[in-house]
């Protein structure tokens, strides 16, 4: 569940117990699901390094962007920085550095903050034409 968590540990051996550690805390932050802006589902282009856009999410520091083939074969993951690629309160705009070969792909994205992730968006299809 999302929220704040507190914990301590102590050693125990053969019936003897050590002192408790200092209290530690961590927060599991709920991040919203982002919304893809472009390219639209089913988009075709001859641009082998297309630009991808999604809505910025409050609290996100990074976004995990993923591309797969239609048969679900993994193509790549990229961590995209909120500070570098997102306009405050607007859209995140990111372009692949390495070109995609001609073919069909699907992509989705999710927000990240530390070890906390939002839910994946639905896949959108894109086709790179010769």
PDB file of C-alpha atoms in Angstrom:
ATOM      1  CA  UNK A   1       0.000   0.000   0.000  1.00  0.00           C
ATOM      2  CA  UNK A   2       1.083   3.580  -0.576  1.00  0.00           C
ATOM      3  CA  UNK A   3       2.198   5.631   2.413  1.00  0.00           C
ATOM      4  CA  UNK A   4       4.912   5.962   5.070  1.00  0.00           C
ATOM      5  CA  UNK A   5       6.609   2.922   6.567  1.00  0.00           C
ATOM      6  CA  UNK A   6       8.777   2.686   9.681  1.00  0.00           C
ATOM      7  CA  UNK A   7      11.077  -0.139  10.681  1.00  0.00           C
ATOM      8  CA  UNK A   8      13.799  -1.259  13.077  1.00  0.00           C
ATOM      9  CA  UNK A   9      15.929  -4.381  13.258  1.00  0.00           C
ATOM     10  CA  UNK A  10      17.838  -6.249  15.927  1.00  0.00           C
ATOM     11  CA  UNK A  11      20.033  -9.313  16.035  1.00  0.00           C
ATOM     12  CA  UNK A  12      18.963 -12.491  17.784  1.00  0.00           C
ATOM     13  CA  UNK A  13      21.124 -15.532  18.391  1.00  0.00           C
ATOM     14  CA  UNK A  14      20.585 -18.538  20.690  1.00  0.00           C
ATOM     15  CA  UNK A  15      17.959 -16.768  22.763  1.00  0.00           C
ATOM     16  CA  UNK A  16      19.949 -13.551  23.218  1.00  0.00           C
ATOM     17  CA  UNK A  17      18.736 -10.349  21.609  1.00  0.00           C
ATOM     18  CA  UNK A  18      20.685  -7.251  20.666  1.00  0.00           C
ATOM     19  CA  UNK A  19      19.489  -3.682  20.919  1.00  0.00           C
ATOM     20  CA  UNK A  20      17.027  -2.318  18.378  1.00  0.00           C
ATOM     21  CA  UNK A  21      18.471  -0.183  15.602  1.00  0.00           C
ATOM     22  CA  UNK A  22      17.446   3.431  15.129  1.00  0.00           C
ATOM     23  CA  UNK A  23      14.015   3.929  13.618  1.00  0.00           C
ATOM     24  CA  UNK A  24      14.107   4.152   9.819  1.00  0.00           C
ATOM     25  CA  UNK A  25      11.415   5.356   7.474  1.00  0.00           C
ATOM     26  CA  UNK A  26      10.565   5.221   3.795  1.00  0.00           C
ATOM     27  CA  UNK A  27       7.621   6.406   1.755  1.00  0.00           C
ATOM     28  CA  UNK A  28       5.967   4.502  -1.030  1.00  0.00           C
ATOM     29  CA  UNK A  29       4.587   7.301  -3.210  1.00  0.00           C
ATOM     30  CA  UNK A  30       1.563   6.827  -5.400  1.00  0.00           C
ATOM     31  CA  UNK A  31       2.228   8.214  -8.871  1.00  0.00           C
ATOM     32  CA  UNK A  32      -0.581   8.766 -11.317  1.00  0.00           C
ATOM     33  CA  UNK A  33      -0.665   7.068 -14.685  1.00  0.00           C
ATOM     34  CA  UNK A  34       0.549   9.448 -17.369  1.00  0.00           C
ATOM     35  CA  UNK A  35      -1.263   9.990 -20.666  1.00  0.00           C
ATOM     36  CA  UNK A  36       0.387   9.632 -24.053  1.00  0.00           C
ATOM     37  CA  UNK A  37       0.057  12.691 -26.278  1.00  0.00           C
ATOM     38  CA  UNK A  38       1.801  11.708 -29.515  1.00  0.00           C
ATOM     39  CA  UNK A  39       2.349  10.000 -31.826  1.00  0.00           C
ATOM     40  CA  UNK A  40      -1.219   8.778 -32.099  1.00  0.00           C
ATOM     41  CA  UNK A  41      -1.925   5.055 -32.023  1.00  0.00           C
ATOM     42  CA  UNK A  42      -1.335   3.554 -35.472  1.00  0.00           C
ATOM     43  CA  UNK A  43       0.983   6.391 -36.553  1.00  0.00           C
ATOM     44  CA  UNK A  44       3.206   5.765 -39.598  1.00  0.00           C
ATOM     45  CA  UNK A  45       6.334   7.734 -40.408  1.00  0.00           C
ATOM     46  CA  UNK A  46       9.606   7.514 -42.319  1.00  0.00           C
ATOM     47  CA  UNK A  47      11.345   9.336 -39.437  1.00  0.00           C
ATOM     48  CA  UNK A  48      13.503   6.672 -37.773  1.00  0.00           C
ATOM     49  CA  UNK A  49      13.950   8.811 -34.641  1.00  0.00           C
ATOM     50  CA  UNK A  50      10.366   9.905 -33.948  1.00  0.00           C
ATOM     51  CA  UNK A  51       9.458  12.315 -31.173  1.00  0.00           C
ATOM     52  CA  UNK A  52       7.340  10.926 -28.321  1.00  0.00           C
ATOM     53  CA  UNK A  53       5.215  13.036 -25.967  1.00  0.00           C
ATOM     54  CA  UNK A  54       3.292  12.305 -22.774  1.00  0.00           C
ATOM     55  CA  UNK A  55       1.808  14.375 -19.963  1.00  0.00           C
ATOM     56  CA  UNK A  56       4.042  15.327 -17.050  1.00  0.00           C
ATOM     57  CA  UNK A  57       3.005  13.807 -13.695  1.00  0.00           C
ATOM     58  CA  UNK A  58       3.305  15.659 -10.372  1.00  0.00           C
ATOM     59  CA  UNK A  59       5.952  14.001  -8.217  1.00  0.00           C
ATOM     60  CA  UNK A  60       7.698  12.160 -11.053  1.00  0.00           C
ATOM     61  CA  UNK A  61      11.448  12.635 -11.367  1.00  0.00           C
ATOM     62  CA  UNK A  62      11.931  10.191 -14.246  1.00  0.00           C
ATOM     63  CA  UNK A  63       9.862   8.251 -16.752  1.00  0.00           C
ATOM     64  CA  UNK A  64      10.509   4.702 -17.904  1.00  0.00           C
ATOM     65  CA  UNK A  65       9.913   4.604 -21.666  1.00  0.00           C
ATOM     66  CA  UNK A  66       9.742   1.229 -23.405  1.00  0.00           C
ATOM     67  CA  UNK A  67       9.508  -0.023 -26.985  1.00  0.00           C
ATOM     68  CA  UNK A  68       8.592  -3.572 -28.012  1.00  0.00           C
ATOM     69  CA  UNK A  69       7.817  -5.383 -31.238  1.00  0.00           C
ATOM     70  CA  UNK A  70       4.151  -6.313 -31.871  1.00  0.00           C
ATOM     71  CA  UNK A  71       4.895  -9.902 -30.721  1.00  0.00           C
ATOM     72  CA  UNK A  72       6.084  -8.440 -27.360  1.00  0.00           C
ATOM     73  CA  UNK A  73       9.805  -8.903 -28.089  1.00  0.00           C
ATOM     74  CA  UNK A  74      11.731  -6.352 -26.035  1.00  0.00           C
ATOM     75  CA  UNK A  75      13.479  -3.575 -28.018  1.00  0.00           C
ATOM     76  CA  UNK A  76      14.588  -1.167 -25.282  1.00  0.00           C
ATOM     77  CA  UNK A  77      14.013   0.748 -22.036  1.00  0.00           C
ATOM     78  CA  UNK A  78      15.085   4.338 -21.516  1.00  0.00           C
ATOM     79  CA  UNK A  79      14.959   6.404 -18.332  1.00  0.00           C
ATOM     80  CA  UNK A  80      13.872   9.913 -19.300  1.00  0.00           C
ATOM     81  CA  UNK A  81      14.532  12.767 -16.859  1.00  0.00           C
ATOM     82  CA  UNK A  82      11.600  14.966 -15.871  1.00  0.00           C
ATOM     83  CA  UNK A  83      13.936  17.943 -15.297  1.00  0.00           C
ATOM     84  CA  UNK A  84      15.470  17.694 -18.776  1.00  0.00           C
ATOM     85  CA  UNK A  85      12.599  16.652 -21.019  1.00  0.00           C
ATOM     86  CA  UNK A  86       9.416  17.972 -19.366  1.00  0.00           C
ATOM     87  CA  UNK A  87       7.980  21.476 -19.338  1.00  0.00           C
ATOM     88  CA  UNK A  88       6.684  22.319 -15.849  1.00  0.00           C
ATOM     89  CA  UNK A  89       3.035  21.310 -15.726  1.00  0.00           C
ATOM     90  CA  UNK A  90       3.001  20.361 -19.405  1.00  0.00           C
ATOM     91  CA  UNK A  91       4.243  17.630 -21.661  1.00  0.00           C
ATOM     92  CA  UNK A  92       7.395  15.567 -21.719  1.00  0.00           C
ATOM     93  CA  UNK A  93       9.021  15.502 -25.156  1.00  0.00           C
ATOM     94  CA  UNK A  94      11.618  12.866 -25.966  1.00  0.00           C
ATOM     95  CA  UNK A  95      13.245  11.598 -29.129  1.00  0.00           C
ATOM     96  CA  UNK A  96      15.213   8.392 -29.635  1.00  0.00           C
ATOM     97  CA  UNK A  97      18.951   8.933 -30.036  1.00  0.00           C
ATOM     98  CA  UNK A  98      19.448   5.770 -32.115  1.00  0.00           C
ATOM     99  CA  UNK A  99      17.283   5.192 -35.179  1.00  0.00           C
ATOM    100  CA  UNK A 100      14.707   2.415 -35.281  1.00  0.00           C
ATOM    101  CA  UNK A 101      14.906   0.013 -38.206  1.00  0.00           C
ATOM    102  CA  UNK A 102      11.975  -0.076 -40.615  1.00  0.00           C
ATOM    103  CA  UNK A 103       9.158  -2.072 -39.015  1.00  0.00           C
ATOM    104  CA  UNK A 104       6.264  -2.097 -36.583  1.00  0.00           C
ATOM    105  CA  UNK A 105       6.615  -1.255 -32.886  1.00  0.00           C
ATOM    106  CA  UNK A 106       4.560  -0.526 -29.810  1.00  0.00           C
ATOM    107  CA  UNK A 107       5.476   1.880 -27.004  1.00  0.00           C
ATOM    108  CA  UNK A 108       4.345   2.833 -23.524  1.00  0.00           C
ATOM    109  CA  UNK A 109       5.619   4.871 -20.585  1.00  0.00           C
ATOM    110  CA  UNK A 110       5.247   5.183 -16.808  1.00  0.00           C
ATOM    111  CA  UNK A 111       6.259   7.732 -14.174  1.00  0.00           C
ATOM    112  CA  UNK A 112       9.040   7.046 -11.633  1.00  0.00           C
ATOM    113  CA  UNK A 113      10.166   8.620  -8.362  1.00  0.00           C
ATOM    114  CA  UNK A 114      12.965   6.770  -6.569  1.00  0.00           C
ATOM    115  CA  UNK A 115      11.844   3.147  -6.412  1.00  0.00           C
ATOM    116  CA  UNK A 116       8.189   4.074  -6.907  1.00  0.00           C
ATOM    117  CA  UNK A 117       6.552   3.594 -10.297  1.00  0.00           C
ATOM    118  CA  UNK A 118       3.187   4.620 -11.678  1.00  0.00           C
ATOM    119  CA  UNK A 119       1.193   2.229 -13.837  1.00  0.00           C
ATOM    120  CA  UNK A 120       2.121   1.744 -17.490  1.00  0.00           C
ATOM    121  CA  UNK A 121       0.091   3.535 -20.123  1.00  0.00           C
ATOM    122  CA  UNK A 122      -1.604   1.356 -22.716  1.00  0.00           C
ATOM    123  CA  UNK A 123       0.592   0.469 -25.690  1.00  0.00           C
ATOM    124  CA  UNK A 124       0.439   2.625 -28.799  1.00  0.00           C
ATOM    125  CA  UNK A 125       1.485   1.272 -32.177  1.00  0.00           C
ATOM    126  CA  UNK A 126       3.893   3.028 -34.525  1.00  0.00           C
ATOM    127  CA  UNK A 127       5.281   1.912 -37.870  1.00  0.00           C
ATOM    128  CA  UNK A 128       8.568   3.109 -39.388  1.00  0.00           C
ATOM    129  CA  UNK A 129       8.325   3.092 -43.175  1.00  0.00           C
ATOM    130  CA  UNK A 130      11.206   2.942 -45.686  1.00  0.00           C
TER     131      UNK A 130
END
